[in-house]
CSV table of C-alpha atoms and ligand atoms in Angstrom, one decimal:
chain,number,residue,atom,x,y,z
V,41,MET,CA,-29.4,247.4,102.8
V,42,THR,CA,-26.7,244.6,104.0
V,43,THR,CA,-27.9,242.1,105.6
V,44,VAL,CA,-26.4,240.0,108.5
V,45,PRO,CA,-24.8,237.0,107.8
V,46,GLU,CA,-25.2,233.8,109.5
V,47,THR,CA,-21.7,234.1,111.1
V,48,LEU,CA,-20.6,236.8,113.3
V,49,PRO,CA,-16.6,237.9,113.0
V,50,ALA,CA,-14.6,237.6,116.3
V,51,ALA,CA,-14.5,241.0,118.3
V,52,ASN,CA,-11.2,242.3,116.5
V,53,GLU,CA,-12.0,240.7,112.9
V,54,PRO,CA,-13.0,243.2,110.2
V,55,CYS,CA,-17.0,244.7,111.0
V,56,TRP,CA,-19.2,242.6,108.9
V,57,CYS,CA,-20.9,245.5,107.1
V,58,GLY,CA,-17.4,246.2,104.9
V,59,SER,CA,-16.7,249.3,106.8
V,60,GLY,CA,-12.4,248.0,107.5
V,61,ARG,CA,-13.4,248.5,111.0
V,62,LYS,CA,-12.8,246.2,113.4
V,63,TYR,CA,-16.0,244.5,114.4
V,64,LYS,CA,-16.3,245.1,118.5
V,65,ARG,CA,-15.8,248.9,117.6
V,66,CYS,CA,-18.2,248.5,114.6
V,67,HIS,CA,-21.7,246.3,114.4
V,68,LYS,CA,-21.2,244.2,117.5
V,69,GLY,CA,-24.1,243.8,119.6
V,70,THR,CA,-26.1,246.1,116.9
V,71,GLU,CA,-27.5,242.6,115.3
V,72,GLY,CA,-30.9,242.6,115.5
V,73,ARG,CA,-32.1,245.5,117.3
V,74,ILE,CA,-34.4,248.3,115.8
V,75,ALA,CA,-32.6,250.4,113.4
V,76,PRO,CA,-34.2,254.1,111.7
V,77,GLY,CA,-35.8,254.2,109.2
V,78,VAL,CA,-37.5,257.2,106.8
V,79,VAL,CA,-39.7,259.6,108.4
V,80,SER,CA,-41.7,261.5,105.5
V,81,PRO,CA,-42.9,264.8,106.0
V,82,MET,CA,-45.3,266.0,108.5
V,83,ARG,CA,-49.4,265.3,107.8
V,84,THR,CA,-51.7,268.1,107.4
V,85,VAL,CA,-54.8,268.8,109.5
V,86,PRO,CA,-58.0,270.3,106.9
V,87,THR,CA,-58.8,273.4,108.0
V,88,HIS,CA,-62.5,272.2,109.6
V,89,ILE,CA,-60.6,270.1,112.3
V,90,ALA,CA,-60.2,272.5,115.2
V,91,LYS,CA,-56.7,272.5,116.4
V,92,PRO,CA,-54.7,272.6,119.8
V,93,PRO,CA,-52.5,275.6,121.0
V,94,TYR,CA,-49.0,273.8,120.0
V,95,ALA,CA,-50.9,272.4,116.8
V,96,ASP,CA,-49.0,275.3,114.6
V,97,THR,CA,-45.5,276.2,115.8
V,98,GLY,CA,-44.7,272.7,118.0
V,99,ILE,CA,-45.0,275.1,121.3
V,100,VAL,CA,-46.5,274.0,123.9
V,101,PRO,CA,-47.8,277.4,126.0
V,102,PRO,CA,-47.6,277.9,129.9
V,103,TYR,CA,-51.5,276.8,131.4
V,104,ARG,CA,-53.1,276.4,134.1
V,105,GLU,CA,-55.9,273.1,135.0
V,106,ASP,CA,-57.8,272.1,137.9
V,107,ARG,CA,-56.7,268.2,139.0
V,108,VAL,CA,-60.0,267.9,139.7
V,109,LYS,CA,-62.3,268.4,137.2
V,110,THR,CA,-66.5,269.4,136.2
V,111,PRO,CA,-68.3,266.8,135.0
V,112,GLU,CA,-68.8,268.8,132.2
V,113,VAL,CA,-65.3,268.5,131.1
V,114,ILE,CA,-65.4,264.6,132.0
V,115,GLY,CA,-68.9,264.4,129.9
V,116,ARG,CA,-66.8,265.7,126.9
V,117,MET,CA,-63.6,263.4,128.2
V,118,ARG,CA,-65.9,259.9,128.2
V,119,GLU,CA,-66.2,261.2,124.8
V,120,SER,CA,-62.2,261.6,123.2
V,121,GLY,CA,-61.5,258.3,125.5
V,122,ARG,CA,-64.1,256.0,123.5
V,123,VAL,CA,-63.1,257.1,120.6
V,124,ALA,CA,-58.9,256.9,121.5
V,125,ALA,CA,-59.8,253.3,122.3
V,126,ASP,CA,-61.5,252.8,119.1
V,127,ILE,CA,-59.4,254.2,116.7
V,128,LEU,CA,-56.3,252.3,118.8
V,129,ARG,CA,-58.1,249.0,118.6
V,130,ARG,CA,-58.7,249.0,115.0
V,131,ALA,CA,-55.1,250.1,114.8
V,132,GLY,CA,-53.8,247.2,116.3
V,133,GLU,CA,-55.8,245.5,113.9
V,134,LEU,CA,-53.4,246.7,111.0
V,135,VAL,CA,-50.3,244.9,112.5
V,136,ARG,CA,-48.5,242.1,110.5
V,137,PRO,CA,-45.0,241.5,109.3
V,138,GLY,CA,-44.6,243.2,106.2
V,139,ILE,CA,-46.9,246.6,107.1
V,140,THR,CA,-44.9,250.1,107.9
V,141,THR,CA,-45.1,251.8,111.1
V,142,GLU,CA,-46.0,255.2,108.6
V,143,GLU,CA,-48.7,253.0,107.5
V,144,ILE,CA,-50.0,253.0,111.2
V,145,ASP,CA,-49.6,256.6,111.5
V,146,ILE,CA,-51.8,257.6,108.1
V,147,PHE,CA,-54.2,255.0,109.1
V,148,VAL,CA,-54.6,256.6,113.0
V,149,HIS,CA,-53.6,260.6,111.6
V,150,GLU,CA,-57.2,259.6,109.0
V,151,ALA,CA,-59.1,257.8,112.0
V,152,CYS,CA,-59.1,261.1,114.1
V,153,ILE,CA,-59.8,263.3,111.0
V,154,ALA,CA,-62.6,261.2,110.4
V,155,ALA,CA,-63.8,261.0,114.3
V,156,GLY,CA,-63.6,265.0,114.3
V,157,GLY,CA,-60.3,265.4,116.3
V,158,TYR,CA,-56.7,265.8,116.0
V,159,PRO,CA,-54.1,263.3,116.1
V,160,SER,CA,-52.6,265.2,119.9
V,161,PRO,CA,-48.9,264.0,118.6
V,162,LEU,CA,-48.6,265.7,115.7
V,163,ASN,CA,-46.4,268.9,116.4
V,164,TYR,CA,-46.5,268.5,120.4
V,165,HIS,CA,-42.9,270.2,120.9
V,166,GLY,CA,-42.7,268.9,117.8
V,167,PHE,CA,-42.8,265.5,117.3
V,168,PRO,CA,-43.0,264.1,113.8
V,169,LYS,CA,-46.0,262.2,113.1
V,170,SER,CA,-49.5,261.7,114.6
V,171,VAL,CA,-49.3,258.6,117.0
V,172,CYS,CA,-46.1,256.2,118.2
V,173,THR,CA,-45.1,253.7,117.3
V,174,SER,CA,-42.3,251.6,119.8
V,175,VAL,CA,-41.4,248.3,118.2
V,176,ASN,CA,-39.2,245.4,120.2
V,177,GLU,CA,-36.6,247.2,123.0
V,178,VAL,CA,-38.3,251.3,122.0
V,179,ILE,CA,-39.4,251.9,125.3
V,180,CYS,CA,-42.1,254.7,123.9
V,181,HIS,CA,-42.1,257.7,121.3
V,182,GLY,CA,-40.8,255.9,118.5
V,183,ILE,CA,-41.6,257.9,115.6
V,184,PRO,CA,-43.4,256.2,112.1
V,185,ASP,CA,-41.4,255.5,109.1
V,186,SER,CA,-40.2,253.1,106.6
V,187,ARG,CA,-39.9,250.4,108.5
V,188,ALA,CA,-41.7,247.0,107.7
V,189,LEU,CA,-42.7,245.7,110.7
V,190,GLN,CA,-40.7,241.7,111.0
V,191,ASP,CA,-42.3,238.2,111.6
V,192,GLY,CA,-41.9,238.2,116.0
V,193,ASP,CA,-41.7,241.7,116.3
V,194,ILE,CA,-43.9,243.7,119.2
V,195,VAL,CA,-45.2,246.9,118.4
V,196,ASN,CA,-46.9,249.3,120.7
V,197,ILE,CA,-49.1,252.0,119.8
V,198,ASP,CA,-50.0,255.3,121.5
V,199,VAL,CA,-52.8,257.0,120.4
V,200,THR,CA,-54.1,260.3,121.5
V,201,ILE,CA,-56.9,262.1,120.1
V,202,TRP,CA,-57.8,266.4,120.7
V,203,LEU,CA,-61.5,265.8,120.4
V,204,ASP,CA,-64.0,268.5,121.5
V,205,GLY,CA,-61.0,270.2,123.4
V,206,VAL,CA,-60.2,267.3,125.7
V,207,HIS,CA,-57.3,264.8,125.2
V,208,GLY,CA,-57.8,260.9,125.2
V,209,ASP,CA,-54.9,259.1,126.0
V,210,THR,CA,-54.6,255.5,125.2
V,211,ASN,CA,-51.6,252.3,124.1
V,212,ALA,CA,-51.1,249.3,123.6
V,213,THR,CA,-48.9,246.1,122.2
V,214,PHE,CA,-49.5,244.1,119.9
V,215,ALA,CA,-47.4,241.0,117.9
V,216,ALA,CA,-47.2,241.1,114.4
V,217,GLY,CA,-47.0,236.8,113.6
V,218,THR,CA,-45.8,234.3,115.4
V,219,ILE,CA,-44.3,236.1,118.8
V,220,SER,CA,-42.0,234.3,120.9
V,221,ASP,CA,-43.4,232.5,124.3
V,222,GLU,CA,-41.3,235.3,126.1
V,223,ASP,CA,-42.5,238.0,124.3
V,224,ALA,CA,-45.8,237.1,124.8
V,225,GLU,CA,-45.3,236.5,128.7
V,226,LEU,CA,-43.8,239.8,128.7
V,227,MET,CA,-46.8,241.6,126.9
V,228,ARG,CA,-49.4,239.4,129.6
V,229,VAL,CA,-47.8,240.3,132.4
V,230,THR,CA,-47.3,244.5,131.6
V,231,GLU,CA,-50.9,244.6,130.5
V,232,GLU,CA,-51.7,243.2,134.1
V,233,CYS,CA,-49.2,245.2,136.1
V,234,MET,CA,-51.8,248.5,134.2
V,235,TRP,CA,-54.9,247.0,135.8
V,236,HIS,CA,-53.0,246.0,138.9
V,237,GLY,CA,-51.9,249.7,139.4
V,238,ILE,CA,-55.7,250.8,138.2
V,239,GLU,CA,-57.1,249.1,140.7
V,240,ALA,CA,-54.9,250.3,143.4
V,241,VAL,CA,-56.9,254.4,142.2
V,242,ARG,CA,-59.5,255.4,144.4
V,243,PRO,CA,-59.9,259.0,146.5
V,244,GLY,CA,-58.2,259.3,150.0
V,245,VAL,CA,-55.5,256.8,148.5
V,246,ALA,CA,-51.8,258.0,148.2
V,247,ILE,CA,-51.1,258.2,144.2
V,248,ASN,CA,-47.9,256.1,145.3
V,249,GLU,CA,-49.9,252.8,146.1
V,250,VAL,CA,-49.8,253.0,141.8
V,251,GLY,CA,-46.6,252.4,141.1
V,252,ARG,CA,-46.3,250.0,144.4
V,253,ALA,CA,-48.8,247.9,143.0
V,254,ILE,CA,-46.9,247.7,139.5
V,255,GLU,CA,-43.9,247.3,140.9
V,256,THR,CA,-44.6,244.0,143.1
V,257,HIS,CA,-46.5,242.3,139.7
V,258,ALA,CA,-43.3,243.1,137.5
V,259,LYS,CA,-40.7,241.5,139.9
V,260,LYS,CA,-43.0,238.5,140.8
V,261,HIS,CA,-41.6,237.7,136.8
V,262,ARG,CA,-38.2,239.3,137.6
V,263,MET,CA,-39.5,242.6,134.7
V,264,GLY,CA,-38.1,245.6,134.8
V,265,VAL,CA,-40.1,248.3,135.5
V,266,VAL,CA,-38.6,251.8,133.6
V,267,ARG,CA,-37.7,254.8,135.7
V,268,ALA,CA,-38.4,257.8,133.2
V,269,PHE,CA,-41.3,257.9,131.8
V,270,ILE,CA,-44.4,258.3,133.8
V,271,GLY,CA,-48.4,258.6,133.7
V,272,HIS,CA,-50.0,261.9,133.6
V,273,GLY,CA,-52.7,264.6,134.6
V,274,VAL,CA,-54.6,265.1,131.1
V,275,GLY,CA,-57.5,266.9,130.1
V,276,GLU,CA,-57.5,269.9,127.8
V,277,ASN,CA,-53.9,269.9,128.2
V,278,PHE,CA,-52.0,266.8,127.1
V,279,HIS,CA,-49.8,266.6,130.5
V,280,THR,CA,-50.7,268.3,133.1
V,281,ASP,CA,-48.9,268.5,136.5
V,282,ILE,CA,-50.1,264.7,138.7
V,283,GLN,CA,-47.4,262.5,138.4
V,284,VAL,CA,-47.5,258.9,138.3
V,285,MET,CA,-44.9,256.9,139.1
V,286,HIS,CA,-44.7,252.8,137.8
V,287,TYR,CA,-42.4,251.8,140.6
V,288,TYR,CA,-43.1,252.5,144.5
V,289,ASP,CA,-41.7,256.4,145.2
V,290,PRO,CA,-42.2,257.3,148.9
V,291,ARG,CA,-42.1,260.7,147.7
V,292,ASN,CA,-44.9,261.2,145.6
V,293,THR,CA,-47.3,260.8,148.1
V,294,MET,CA,-50.0,263.6,146.3
V,295,VAL,CA,-53.2,261.9,148.2
V,296,ILE,CA,-56.2,261.1,144.6
V,297,ARG,CA,-59.2,262.8,145.0
V,298,GLU,CA,-62.6,262.4,143.6
V,299,GLY,CA,-62.6,263.8,139.7
V,300,MET,CA,-59.1,264.2,139.4
V,301,THR,CA,-57.9,262.0,135.2
V,302,PHE,CA,-54.3,260.6,134.6
V,303,THR,CA,-52.9,257.7,133.0
V,304,VAL,CA,-51.6,255.3,134.0
V,305,GLU,CA,-49.4,253.9,131.4
V,306,PRO,CA,-46.4,251.3,132.6
V,307,MET,CA,-43.3,250.7,130.6
V,308,ILE,CA,-42.3,246.7,131.4
V,309,SER,CA,-38.8,245.1,130.6
V,310,LEU,CA,-37.2,241.9,129.8
V,311,GLY,CA,-33.9,243.2,130.9
V,312,THR,CA,-32.7,246.1,131.4
V,313,TRP,CA,-35.2,249.2,132.9
V,314,GLN,CA,-32.4,252.1,131.9
V,315,HIS,CA,-33.1,253.6,129.1
V,316,ARG,CA,-31.1,255.6,126.1
V,317,MET,CA,-32.8,258.5,123.4
V,318,TRP,CA,-31.9,258.1,119.5
V,319,ASP,CA,-29.6,261.1,118.0
V,320,ASP,CA,-34.4,261.9,116.8
V,321,GLU,CA,-34.4,263.0,120.5
V,322,TRP,CA,-37.9,261.2,120.6
V,323,THR,CA,-37.1,257.6,120.4
V,324,ALA,CA,-36.0,255.8,123.3
V,325,VAL,CA,-34.1,252.2,123.7
V,326,THR,CA,-33.6,249.8,126.3
V,327,THR,CA,-29.7,250.4,126.9
V,328,ASP,CA,-29.1,246.6,126.3
V,329,GLY,CA,-31.5,246.0,123.9
V,330,SER,CA,-34.0,243.8,125.9
V,331,ARG,CA,-37.6,244.8,124.5
V,332,THR,CA,-40.2,246.9,126.7
V,333,ALA,CA,-44.0,246.4,126.4
V,334,GLN,CA,-45.9,249.2,127.7
V,335,TYR,CA,-50.4,249.6,128.2
V,336,GLU,CA,-52.3,252.3,128.6
V,337,HIS,CA,-55.3,253.5,130.1
V,338,THR,CA,-57.1,256.7,130.8
V,339,LEU,CA,-58.9,256.9,134.2
V,340,VAL,CA,-61.1,259.4,136.1
V,341,VAL,CA,-61.7,259.1,139.9
V,342,THR,CA,-65.0,258.1,140.8
V,343,SER,CA,-66.6,258.6,144.5
V,344,ASP,CA,-65.4,255.1,145.0
V,345,GLY,CA,-62.7,254.3,142.8
V,346,VAL,CA,-62.4,254.8,139.1
V,347,GLU,CA,-63.6,254.9,136.1
V,348,VAL,CA,-61.7,253.9,132.4
V,349,LEU,CA,-62.4,256.4,130.1
V,350,THR,CA,-60.7,254.1,127.6
V,351,GLY,CA,-62.0,250.8,128.6
V,352,GLY,CA,-64.7,249.5,128.3
V,353,PRO,CA,-66.2,246.9,125.1
V,354,GLY,CA,-64.1,248.5,122.3
V,355,ALA,CA,-60.8,248.6,124.1
V,356,VAL,CA,-58.2,246.2,123.2
V,357,SER,CA,-57.1,246.0,126.6
V,358,PRO,CA,-61.6,246.7,128.4
V,359,SER,CA,-61.6,245.6,131.7
V,360,ALA,CA,-59.2,244.0,133.5
V,361,PRO,CA,-57.9,240.2,132.8
V,362,TRP,CA,-59.6,238.5,136.3
V,363,LEU,CA,-62.5,240.5,135.5
V,364,ARG,CA,-62.9,238.9,131.9
M,89,MF3,N1,-49.1,259.4,124.4
M,89,MF3,C1,-47.7,259.7,124.9
M,89,MF3,C2,-48.6,259.5,126.9
M,89,MF3,O1,-48.7,258.9,127.1
M,89,MF3,C3,-47.0,260.7,124.7
M,89,MF3,C4,-46.8,260.9,123.6
M,89,MF3,S1,-45.7,262.3,122.9
M,89,MF3,C5,-45.0,262.8,121.7
M,89,MF3,O2,-47.6,260.6,127.3
M,89,MF3,F1,-45.2,263.8,121.7
M,89,MF3,F2,-44.7,261.7,121.5
M,89,MF3,F3,-46.8,261.9,120.9
M,90,CO,CO1,-50.1,258.9,128.6
M,91,CO,CO1,-50.2,257.6,125.7
């Protein structure tokens, strides 16, 4: 691996990497950005673990699922949510400079199996790993690989487990070593954005109130809301038809009803909200390289508000910061 020199060439000078191309046509603007590492072969799941329909093929078959869940399904989601939150917290405790995102993947893969569940991302639409790890300017869906975290990195870990037939989906952003004040503020504001969104949830309210609350808080801190990835209905299927925008969308007027289960998972950027995709067709990064953070909970709507299925004492973000 070549290291970036301390003084960079002028735009029309040869690139520092030795390619012979002009600097402006080669590495200009890529310094300090995340480069893809090596992705190891897909891990396997023992035969005693029940598998969701896509596990062997990578194809998600058509399904139908009610938006409003029965108490029986909610009971099972309470358990998958609790276990997902516990695995996320323990995965986050591993974050330090030097650990590779693949090592985090191995931990999450084994922890899901030990809990008797299937790591939902594995082969979902062909996703090659058991958890998403999104570092710095990676917005979401980062694939765990051989890259070691560096001092000052921020990494989102997005854990989903399929346990007893239902998914529990939760994520949080963690600091590797000592991070900048700006990144610490990004993480704090993003977690607050998630909780402002969650607090907007109750029966009879339009779902776009969630996005309105999130966007208002992000704007107050001059941060951007990523638009291309949204919260979703969740239950027996990983992603169902409820759409939870994280910005105010006047068209998104679905009325929230008791028993609905969905996620709130804002991705907030220090710069642009626009993204592009790596060639792996999963990894989404900001176009300007600015860093992003994300937090996610799975929720069920109650008669007068919301129950956070992935919250509570064992969670990274157990409740709104202003309530704890
Ligand atoms: N857990 C992600 C979410 O919050 C989805 C990951 S899909 C995968 O919706 F295929 F990338 F795993
Ligand atoms: Co989700
Ligand atoms: Co998720």
